[in-house]
Coordinates of C-alpha atoms and ligand atoms in Angstrom, one line a residue:
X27 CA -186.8 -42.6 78.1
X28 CA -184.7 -45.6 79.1
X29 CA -184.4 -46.0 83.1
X30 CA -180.8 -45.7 83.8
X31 CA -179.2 -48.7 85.6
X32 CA -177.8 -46.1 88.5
X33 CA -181.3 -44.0 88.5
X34 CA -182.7 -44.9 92.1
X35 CA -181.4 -41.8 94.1
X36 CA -182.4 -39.5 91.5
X37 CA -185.8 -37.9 91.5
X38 CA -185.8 -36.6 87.9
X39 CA -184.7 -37.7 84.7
X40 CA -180.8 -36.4 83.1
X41 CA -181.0 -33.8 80.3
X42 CA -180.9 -35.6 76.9
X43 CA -177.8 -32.9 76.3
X44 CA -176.1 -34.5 78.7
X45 CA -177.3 -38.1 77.9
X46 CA -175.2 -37.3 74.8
X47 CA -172.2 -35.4 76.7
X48 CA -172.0 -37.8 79.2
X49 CA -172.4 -41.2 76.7
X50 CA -169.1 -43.0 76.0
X51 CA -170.9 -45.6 74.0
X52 CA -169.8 -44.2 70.9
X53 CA -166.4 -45.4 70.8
X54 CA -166.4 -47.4 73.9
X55 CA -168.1 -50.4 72.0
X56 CA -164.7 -51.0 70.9
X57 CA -164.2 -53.0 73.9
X58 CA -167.4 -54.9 73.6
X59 CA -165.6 -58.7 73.8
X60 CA -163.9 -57.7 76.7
X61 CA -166.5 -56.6 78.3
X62 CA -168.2 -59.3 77.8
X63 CA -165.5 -61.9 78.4
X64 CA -164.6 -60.4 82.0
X65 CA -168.9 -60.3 82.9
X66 CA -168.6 -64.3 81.8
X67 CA -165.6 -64.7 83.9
X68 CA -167.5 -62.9 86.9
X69 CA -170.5 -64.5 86.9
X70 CA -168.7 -68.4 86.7
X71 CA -166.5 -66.8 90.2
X72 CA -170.0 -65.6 91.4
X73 CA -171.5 -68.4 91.4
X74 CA -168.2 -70.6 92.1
X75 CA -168.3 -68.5 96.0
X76 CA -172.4 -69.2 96.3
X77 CA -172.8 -65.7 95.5
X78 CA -175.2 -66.0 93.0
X79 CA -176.7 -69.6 92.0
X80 CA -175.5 -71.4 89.3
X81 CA -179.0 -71.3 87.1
X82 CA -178.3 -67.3 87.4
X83 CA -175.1 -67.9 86.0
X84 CA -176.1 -70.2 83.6
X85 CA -178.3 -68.3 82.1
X86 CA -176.0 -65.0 82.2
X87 CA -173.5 -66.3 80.6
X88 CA -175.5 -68.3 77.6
X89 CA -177.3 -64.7 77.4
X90 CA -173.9 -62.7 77.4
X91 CA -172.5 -65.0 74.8
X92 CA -175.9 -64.9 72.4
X93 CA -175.1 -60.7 72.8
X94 CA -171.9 -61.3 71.8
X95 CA -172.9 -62.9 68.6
X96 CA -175.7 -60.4 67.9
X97 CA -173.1 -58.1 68.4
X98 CA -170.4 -59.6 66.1
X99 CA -173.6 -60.0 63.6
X100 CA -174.1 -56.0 63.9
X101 CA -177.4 -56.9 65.3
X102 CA -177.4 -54.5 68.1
X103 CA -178.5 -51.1 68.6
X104 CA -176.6 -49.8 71.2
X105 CA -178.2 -46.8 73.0
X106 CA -176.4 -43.6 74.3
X107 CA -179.2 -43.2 77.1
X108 CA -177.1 -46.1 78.7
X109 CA -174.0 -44.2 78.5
X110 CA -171.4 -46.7 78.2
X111 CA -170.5 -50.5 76.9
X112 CA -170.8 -51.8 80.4
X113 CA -174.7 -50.8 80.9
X114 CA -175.7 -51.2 77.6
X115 CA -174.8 -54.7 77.5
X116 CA -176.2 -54.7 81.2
X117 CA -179.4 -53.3 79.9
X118 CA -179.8 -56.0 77.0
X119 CA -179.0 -59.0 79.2
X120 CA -181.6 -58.1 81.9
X121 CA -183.8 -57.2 78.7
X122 CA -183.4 -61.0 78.1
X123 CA -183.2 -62.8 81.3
X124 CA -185.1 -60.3 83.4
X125 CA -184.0 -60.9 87.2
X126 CA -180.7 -62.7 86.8
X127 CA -178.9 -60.1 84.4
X128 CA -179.7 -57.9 87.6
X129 CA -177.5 -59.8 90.0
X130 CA -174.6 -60.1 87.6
X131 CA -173.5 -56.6 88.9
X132 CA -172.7 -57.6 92.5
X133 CA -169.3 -57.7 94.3
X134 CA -168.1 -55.7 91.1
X135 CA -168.5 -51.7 90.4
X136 CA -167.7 -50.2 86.4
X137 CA -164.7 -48.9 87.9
X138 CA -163.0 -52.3 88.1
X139 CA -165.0 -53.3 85.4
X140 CA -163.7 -50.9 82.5
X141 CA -160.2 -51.6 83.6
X142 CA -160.2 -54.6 83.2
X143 CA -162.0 -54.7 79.3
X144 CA -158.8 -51.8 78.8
X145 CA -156.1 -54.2 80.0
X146 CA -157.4 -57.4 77.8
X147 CA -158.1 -55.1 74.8
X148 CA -154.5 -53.6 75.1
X149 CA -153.0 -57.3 76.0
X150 CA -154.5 -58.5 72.6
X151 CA -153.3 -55.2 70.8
X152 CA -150.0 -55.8 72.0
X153 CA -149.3 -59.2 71.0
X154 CA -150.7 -58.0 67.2
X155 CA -148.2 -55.0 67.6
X156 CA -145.1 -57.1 68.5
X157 CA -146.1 -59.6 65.5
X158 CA -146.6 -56.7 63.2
X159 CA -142.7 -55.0 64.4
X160 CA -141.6 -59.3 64.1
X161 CA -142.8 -58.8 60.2
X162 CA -141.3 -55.7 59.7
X163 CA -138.2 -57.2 61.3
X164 CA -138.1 -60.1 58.9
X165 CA -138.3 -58.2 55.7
X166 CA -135.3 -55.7 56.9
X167 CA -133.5 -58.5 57.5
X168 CA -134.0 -60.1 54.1
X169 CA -134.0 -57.0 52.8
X170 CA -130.4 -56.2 54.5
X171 CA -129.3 -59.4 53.2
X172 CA -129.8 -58.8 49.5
X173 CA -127.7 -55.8 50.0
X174 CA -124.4 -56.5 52.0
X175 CA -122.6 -55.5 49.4
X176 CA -124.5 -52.2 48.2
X177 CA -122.9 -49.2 49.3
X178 CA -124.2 -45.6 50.3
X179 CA -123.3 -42.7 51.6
X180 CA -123.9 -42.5 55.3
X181 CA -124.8 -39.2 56.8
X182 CA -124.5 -36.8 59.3
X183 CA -126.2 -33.4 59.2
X184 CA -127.5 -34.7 56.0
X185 CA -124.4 -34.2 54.8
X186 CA -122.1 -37.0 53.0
X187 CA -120.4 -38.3 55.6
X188 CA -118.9 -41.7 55.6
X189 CA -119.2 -44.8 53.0
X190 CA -121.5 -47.6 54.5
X191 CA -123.8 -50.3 53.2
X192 CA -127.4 -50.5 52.8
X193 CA -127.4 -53.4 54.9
X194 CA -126.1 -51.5 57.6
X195 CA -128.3 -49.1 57.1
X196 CA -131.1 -51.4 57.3
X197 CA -130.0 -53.6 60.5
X198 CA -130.0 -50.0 62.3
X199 CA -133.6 -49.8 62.0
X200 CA -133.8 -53.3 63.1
X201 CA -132.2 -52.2 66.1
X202 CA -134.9 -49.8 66.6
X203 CA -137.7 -51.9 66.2
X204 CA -135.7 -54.7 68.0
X205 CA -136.2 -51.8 70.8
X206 CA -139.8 -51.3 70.5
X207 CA -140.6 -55.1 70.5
X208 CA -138.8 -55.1 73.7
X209 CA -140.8 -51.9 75.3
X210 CA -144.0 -53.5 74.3
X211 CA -143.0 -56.9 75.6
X212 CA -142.4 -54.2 79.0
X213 CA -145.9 -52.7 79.0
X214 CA -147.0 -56.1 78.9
X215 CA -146.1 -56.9 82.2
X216 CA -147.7 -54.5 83.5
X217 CA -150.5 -54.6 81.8
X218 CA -151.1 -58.1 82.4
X219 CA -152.2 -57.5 86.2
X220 CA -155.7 -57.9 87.2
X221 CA -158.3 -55.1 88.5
X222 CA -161.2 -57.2 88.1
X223 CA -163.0 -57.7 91.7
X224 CA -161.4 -54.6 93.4
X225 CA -164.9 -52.8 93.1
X226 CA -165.2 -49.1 93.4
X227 CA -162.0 -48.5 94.6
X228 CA -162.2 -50.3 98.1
X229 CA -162.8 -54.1 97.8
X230 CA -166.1 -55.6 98.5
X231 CA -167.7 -57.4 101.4
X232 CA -168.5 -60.3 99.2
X233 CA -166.6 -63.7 99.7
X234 CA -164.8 -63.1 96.0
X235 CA -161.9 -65.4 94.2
X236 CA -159.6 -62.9 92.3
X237 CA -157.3 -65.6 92.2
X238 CA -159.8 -67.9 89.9
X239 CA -160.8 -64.6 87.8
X240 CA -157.3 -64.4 86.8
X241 CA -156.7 -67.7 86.0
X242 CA -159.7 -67.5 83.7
X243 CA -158.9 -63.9 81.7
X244 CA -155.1 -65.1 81.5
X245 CA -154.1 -62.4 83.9
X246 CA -150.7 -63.5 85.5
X247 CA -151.2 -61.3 88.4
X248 CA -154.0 -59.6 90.9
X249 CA -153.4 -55.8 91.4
X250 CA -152.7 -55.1 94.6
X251 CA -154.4 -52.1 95.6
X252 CA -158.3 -52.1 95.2
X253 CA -157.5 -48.1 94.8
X254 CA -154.7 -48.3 93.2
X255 CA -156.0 -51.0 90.6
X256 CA -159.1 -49.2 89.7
X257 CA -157.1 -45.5 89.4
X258 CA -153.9 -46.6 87.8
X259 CA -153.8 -46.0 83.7
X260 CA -149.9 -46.0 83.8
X261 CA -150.2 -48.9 81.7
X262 CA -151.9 -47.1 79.0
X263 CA -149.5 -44.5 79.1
X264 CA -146.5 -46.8 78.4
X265 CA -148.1 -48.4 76.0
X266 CA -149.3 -44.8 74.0
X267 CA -145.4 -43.6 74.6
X268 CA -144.2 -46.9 73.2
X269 CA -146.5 -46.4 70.4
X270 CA -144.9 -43.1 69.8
X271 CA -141.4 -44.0 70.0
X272 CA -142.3 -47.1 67.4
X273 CA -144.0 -44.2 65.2
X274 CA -141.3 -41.7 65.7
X275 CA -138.5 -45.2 64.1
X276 CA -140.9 -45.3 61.2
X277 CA -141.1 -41.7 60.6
X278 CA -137.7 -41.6 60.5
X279 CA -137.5 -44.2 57.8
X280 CA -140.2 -42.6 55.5
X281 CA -138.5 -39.1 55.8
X282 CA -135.3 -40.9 54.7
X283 CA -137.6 -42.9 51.9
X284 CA -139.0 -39.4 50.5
X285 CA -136.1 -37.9 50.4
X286 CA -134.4 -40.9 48.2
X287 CA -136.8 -41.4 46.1
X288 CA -136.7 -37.1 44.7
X289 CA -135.1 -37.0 41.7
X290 CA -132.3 -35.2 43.2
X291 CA -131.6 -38.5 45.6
X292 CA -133.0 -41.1 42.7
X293 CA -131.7 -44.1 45.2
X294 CA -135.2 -45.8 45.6
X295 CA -138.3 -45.9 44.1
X296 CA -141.7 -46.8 45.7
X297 CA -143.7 -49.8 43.8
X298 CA -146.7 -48.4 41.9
X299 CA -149.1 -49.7 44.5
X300 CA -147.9 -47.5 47.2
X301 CA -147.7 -44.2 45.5
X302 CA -150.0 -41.6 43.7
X303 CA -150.4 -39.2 41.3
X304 CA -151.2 -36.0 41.0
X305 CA -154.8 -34.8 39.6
X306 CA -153.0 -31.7 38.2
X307 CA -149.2 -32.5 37.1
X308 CA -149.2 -35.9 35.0
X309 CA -145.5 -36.6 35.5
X310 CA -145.8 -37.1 39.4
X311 CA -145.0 -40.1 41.1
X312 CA -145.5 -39.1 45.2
X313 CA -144.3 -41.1 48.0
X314 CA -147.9 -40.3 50.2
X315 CA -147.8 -43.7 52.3
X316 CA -144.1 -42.7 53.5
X317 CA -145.6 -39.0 54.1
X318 CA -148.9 -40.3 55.5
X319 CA -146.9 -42.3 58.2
X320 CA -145.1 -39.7 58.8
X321 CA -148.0 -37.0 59.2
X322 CA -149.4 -39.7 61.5
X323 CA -146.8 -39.9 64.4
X324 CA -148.1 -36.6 65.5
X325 CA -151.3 -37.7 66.4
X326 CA -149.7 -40.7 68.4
X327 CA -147.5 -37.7 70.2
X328 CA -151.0 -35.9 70.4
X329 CA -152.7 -38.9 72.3
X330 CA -150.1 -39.8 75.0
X331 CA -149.8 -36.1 75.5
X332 CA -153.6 -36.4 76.0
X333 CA -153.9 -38.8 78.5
X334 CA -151.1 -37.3 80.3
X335 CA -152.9 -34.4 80.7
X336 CA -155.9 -36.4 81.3
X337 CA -154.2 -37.8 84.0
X338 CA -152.1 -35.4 85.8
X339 CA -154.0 -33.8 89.1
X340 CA -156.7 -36.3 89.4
X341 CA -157.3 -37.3 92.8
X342 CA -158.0 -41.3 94.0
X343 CA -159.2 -43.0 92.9
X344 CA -161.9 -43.1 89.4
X345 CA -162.7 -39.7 87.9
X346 CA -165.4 -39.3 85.0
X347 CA -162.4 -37.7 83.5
X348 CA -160.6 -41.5 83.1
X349 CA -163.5 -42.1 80.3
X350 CA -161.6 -40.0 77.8
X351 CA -158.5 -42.7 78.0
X352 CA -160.2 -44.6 75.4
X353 CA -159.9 -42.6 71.8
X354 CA -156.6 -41.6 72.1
X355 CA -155.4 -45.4 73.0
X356 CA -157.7 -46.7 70.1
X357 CA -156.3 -44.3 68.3
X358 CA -152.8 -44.8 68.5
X359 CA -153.1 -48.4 68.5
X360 CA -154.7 -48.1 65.4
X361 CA -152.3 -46.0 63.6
X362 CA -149.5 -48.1 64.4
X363 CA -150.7 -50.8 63.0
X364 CA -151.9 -50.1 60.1
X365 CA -148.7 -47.9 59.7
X366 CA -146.7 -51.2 60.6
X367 CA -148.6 -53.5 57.7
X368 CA -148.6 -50.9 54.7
X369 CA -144.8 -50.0 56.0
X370 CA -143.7 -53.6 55.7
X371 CA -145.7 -53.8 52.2
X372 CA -143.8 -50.7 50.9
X373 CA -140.7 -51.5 52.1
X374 CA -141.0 -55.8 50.3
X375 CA -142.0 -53.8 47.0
X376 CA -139.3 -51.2 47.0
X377 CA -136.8 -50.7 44.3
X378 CA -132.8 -49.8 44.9
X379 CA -130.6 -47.9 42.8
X380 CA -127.7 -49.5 43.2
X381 CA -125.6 -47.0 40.9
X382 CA -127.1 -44.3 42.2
X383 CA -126.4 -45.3 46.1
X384 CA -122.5 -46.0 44.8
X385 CA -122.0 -43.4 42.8
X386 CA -123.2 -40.8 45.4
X387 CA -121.1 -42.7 47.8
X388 CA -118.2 -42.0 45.5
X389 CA -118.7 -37.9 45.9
X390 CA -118.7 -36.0 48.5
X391 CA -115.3 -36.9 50.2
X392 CA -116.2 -40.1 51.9
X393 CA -113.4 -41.7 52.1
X394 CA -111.4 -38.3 53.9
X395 CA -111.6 -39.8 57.4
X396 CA -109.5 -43.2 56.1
X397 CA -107.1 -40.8 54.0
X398 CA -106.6 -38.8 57.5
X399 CA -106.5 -42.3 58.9
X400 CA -103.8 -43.7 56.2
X401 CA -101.8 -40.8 57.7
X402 CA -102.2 -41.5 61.0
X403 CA -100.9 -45.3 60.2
X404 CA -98.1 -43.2 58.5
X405 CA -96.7 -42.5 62.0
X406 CA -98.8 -38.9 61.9
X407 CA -101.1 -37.6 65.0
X408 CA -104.4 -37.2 64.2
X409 CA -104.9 -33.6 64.4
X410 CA -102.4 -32.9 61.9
X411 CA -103.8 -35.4 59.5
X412 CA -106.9 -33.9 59.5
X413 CA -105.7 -30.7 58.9
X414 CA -104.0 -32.2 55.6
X415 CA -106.8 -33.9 54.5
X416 CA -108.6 -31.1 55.0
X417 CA -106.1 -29.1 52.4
X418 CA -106.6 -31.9 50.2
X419 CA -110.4 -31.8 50.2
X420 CA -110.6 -27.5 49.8
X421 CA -108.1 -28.2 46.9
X422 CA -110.0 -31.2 45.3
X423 CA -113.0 -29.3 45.9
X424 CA -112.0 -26.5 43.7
X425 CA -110.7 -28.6 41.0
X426 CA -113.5 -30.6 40.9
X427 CA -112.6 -33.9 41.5
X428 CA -112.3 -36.8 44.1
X429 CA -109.2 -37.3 46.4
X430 CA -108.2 -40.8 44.4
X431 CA -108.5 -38.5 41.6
X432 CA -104.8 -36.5 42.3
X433 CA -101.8 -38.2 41.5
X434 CA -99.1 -39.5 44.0
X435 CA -97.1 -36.3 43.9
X436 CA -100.3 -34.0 44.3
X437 CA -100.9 -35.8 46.9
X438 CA -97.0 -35.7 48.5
X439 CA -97.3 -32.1 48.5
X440 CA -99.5 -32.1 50.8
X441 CA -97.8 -34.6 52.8
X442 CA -94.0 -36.4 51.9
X443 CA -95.6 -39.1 53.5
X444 CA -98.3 -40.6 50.8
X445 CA -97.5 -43.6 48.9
X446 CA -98.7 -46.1 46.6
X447 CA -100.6 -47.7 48.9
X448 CA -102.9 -44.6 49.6
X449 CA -105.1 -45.4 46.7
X450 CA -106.0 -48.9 48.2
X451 CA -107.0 -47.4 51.7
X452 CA -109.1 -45.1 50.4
X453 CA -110.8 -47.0 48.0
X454 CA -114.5 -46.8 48.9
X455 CA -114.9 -50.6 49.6
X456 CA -111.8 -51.0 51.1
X457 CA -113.2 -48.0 53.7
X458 CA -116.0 -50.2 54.5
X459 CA -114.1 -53.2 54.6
X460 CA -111.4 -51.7 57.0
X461 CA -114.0 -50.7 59.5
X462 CA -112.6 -53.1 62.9
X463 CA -114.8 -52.1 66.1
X464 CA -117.4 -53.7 67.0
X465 CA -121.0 -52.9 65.1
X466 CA -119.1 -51.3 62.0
X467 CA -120.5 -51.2 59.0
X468 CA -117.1 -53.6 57.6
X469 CA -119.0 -56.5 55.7
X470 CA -118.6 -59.0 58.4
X471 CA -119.6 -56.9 61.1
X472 CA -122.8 -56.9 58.9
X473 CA -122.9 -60.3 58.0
X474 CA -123.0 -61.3 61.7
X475 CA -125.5 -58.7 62.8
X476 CA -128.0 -60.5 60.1
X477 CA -127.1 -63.7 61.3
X478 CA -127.8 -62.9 65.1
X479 CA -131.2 -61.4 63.8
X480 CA -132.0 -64.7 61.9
X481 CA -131.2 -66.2 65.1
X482 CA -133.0 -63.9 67.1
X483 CA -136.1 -63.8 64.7
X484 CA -136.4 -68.0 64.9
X485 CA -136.4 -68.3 68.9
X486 CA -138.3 -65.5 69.0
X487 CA -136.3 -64.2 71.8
X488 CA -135.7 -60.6 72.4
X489 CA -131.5 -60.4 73.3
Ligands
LIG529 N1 -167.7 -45.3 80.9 C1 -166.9 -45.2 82.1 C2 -165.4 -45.1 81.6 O1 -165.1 -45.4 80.6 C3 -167.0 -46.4 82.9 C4 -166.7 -46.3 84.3 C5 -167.7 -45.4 84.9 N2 -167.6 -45.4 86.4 C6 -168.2 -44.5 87.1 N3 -168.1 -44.6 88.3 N4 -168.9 -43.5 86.5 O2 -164.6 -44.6 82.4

């Protein structure tokens, strides 16, 4: 039996049940170069302050660094009787060194310690996440820009609603993730704050240099609050929200891509490479990344809802309870990005019905709003043209057939005040095209928003 690294007040030896109950080593291992980065950072400030000497350090941090090799190498055995990352690297450098890995401990507690491996692990995962949502960003925008002039029914209710372009349709997402680049950009900052040196939860009585520790982990700033520092997780819960919330935009766009690409919709079709079969009905062609994506936001909901609950009621400042933080933020940060790669993949590879986006565009009565607007320009109020329009949709409706379908004096007895001109305005491009207020869906609106991406995308600037 291993001697633990806290074992000196205890008299007898923990249950090997709750070695195992106990052990976060499992999955904490994860953090394993962060761990190892901050312990090379505190020795150097150690020794810096003539806490320790520089040979300790010396030799703690080649040691700590031929660990980390072994460990990239899937050399190690780590060992649940040392419960977590922290003491099993702990154990193997004093393994190695003897004495010195024993002093590498002081002014610092695990507290501070695991804080600090979560904040450079989710710093790291962060910048991946915002490259992965810049990708994604880029190919809607090119995507977008092949299609200004595609046209589809927008809806509301699922219902046919209003003519726009795919284009449109596209830059909204971009909004979205536009959105979610700037939320994780947020979490960022304040996740970019150091714990490192704060202790247990009070400070320590050794001469310590935050300040340098910073400066060498890239931290821009020292948390304030030795109790706060080592208790607060807000951080990971902004960044498991904002993980749901980037989930919940591509859900969103993989219900919309399963529903287009049934036969019934037939306005997309997935690539080969990103769909299946089935093993019992040959014909089948299923959209299971789009599903899978989708199936996977609830977990991300099911991990911030975790450590929420995790969190809620525990008293200042560390609780053994903190320890279950980990799985659900590996977890989520997991999911998102390989939702975010294989999203961007399906979305490069998929193929547009044109036709079948315009002709579906063409039914369902699109174009009423403009022929109640036509009216209005008529010198009619609103209301009243919407009830005529209305008349003329129950009536086309019945007859089967589309309200550029009825001739000028069908359509003058529903109102004197149709002319000519009516077929023009409610012409399905001419909808589009008509659209004036700002962020419409008229072609230039469209043309601009993909330009102020482009722009956006190159500087790298979130607006
Ligand atoms: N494995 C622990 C965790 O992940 C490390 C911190 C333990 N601190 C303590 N005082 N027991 O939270």
């Amino acid at each position: 039996m291993a001697k633990k690294l806290w074992g000196g007040r205890f008299s007898k030896s923990t249950a090997s049940l709750m070695d195992e109950f106990n052990a976060s080593i499992d999955f904490d291992q994860k953090l394993y170069k962060y761990d190892i980065q901050g312990s090379i950072a505190h020795a150097n400030m150690l020794a810096k302050q003539g806490i320790i000497s520089q040979e300790d350090a010396q030799a703690i941090v080649t040691c700590l660094r031929e660990i980390r090799k072994d460990i990239d190498d899937g050399n190690i055995q780590f060992s649940i009787e040392y419960e977590d990352i922290h003491m099993n690297i702990e154990s193997i450098l004093t393994e190695r060194i003897g004495e010195a890995g024993k002093r590498l401990h002081t002014a610092r507690s695990r507290n501070d310690q695991v804080a600090v491996d979560i904040r450079l692990y989710l710093k790291e995962e962060i910048d991946t996440i915002t490259d992965l949502l810049h990708k994604l960003e880029e190919t809607l925008v090119s995507l977008a820009q092949a299609h200004t002039q595609t046209v589809m029914p927008g809806y509301t209710h699922l219902q046919r609603a209003q003519p726009v372009t795919l284009a449109f349709y596209l830059m909204a997402y971009y909004q979205m993730f536009r959105r979610d680049i700037q939320r994780f950009e947020d979490c960022y900052k304040r996740t970019d704050c150091l714990p490192l040196g704060c202790g247990a939860l009070a400070g320590t009585t050794y001469d310590t240099d935050r300040e340098y520790l910073a400066d060498q982990l890239h931290f821009s700033r020292l948390c304030e609050n030795a109790m706060d520092a080592v208790s607060d997780r807000d951080f990971a819960l902004e960044f498991l929200s904002d993980c749901s919330i980037a989930m919940m935009h591509l859900s969103r766009f993989c219900e919309e891509l399963v529903v287009w690409s049934s036969a019934e919709f037939s306005f997309v079709s997935m690539d080969d490479a990103y769909s299946t079969g089935s093993s019992i009905m040959p014909q089948k062609k299923n959209p299971d990344i789009a599903e899978l994506i989708r199936g996977k936001t609830g977990r991300t909901y099911g991990n911030m809802i975790t450590l929420f609950t995790i969190m809620k009621s525990l008293t200042l400042a560390y609780n053994k309870d903190m320890q279950e933080d980990k799985p659900p933020i590996f977890d989520s940060a997991e999911t998102l990005k390989a939702s975010l790669s294989i999203f961007t993949n399906m979305l490069e590879t998929l193929t547009v019905n044109k036709d079948k986006m315009e002709a579906a565009a063409k039914k369902g009565f699109t174009n009423a709003t403009d022929a109640a607007d036509y009216l209005v320009s008529k010198g009619l109020p609103f209301r009243e043209c919407h009830e005529i329009i209305g008349k003329v949709v129950l009536f086309c409706e019945t007859h089967g057939i589309a309200i550029e379908d009825l001739s000028l004096e069908d359509l003058q007895s529903f109102s004197p005040v149709f002319e000519e001109d009516v077929y023009e305005k409610i012409d399905i491009r001419n909808c589009i095209a008509a659209k004036k207020s700002y962020g419409s869906t008229s072609f230039e609106s469209v043309e601009k928003m993909i330009s102020d991406a482009k722009k956006e995308l190159a500087g790298g600037v979130c607006l």
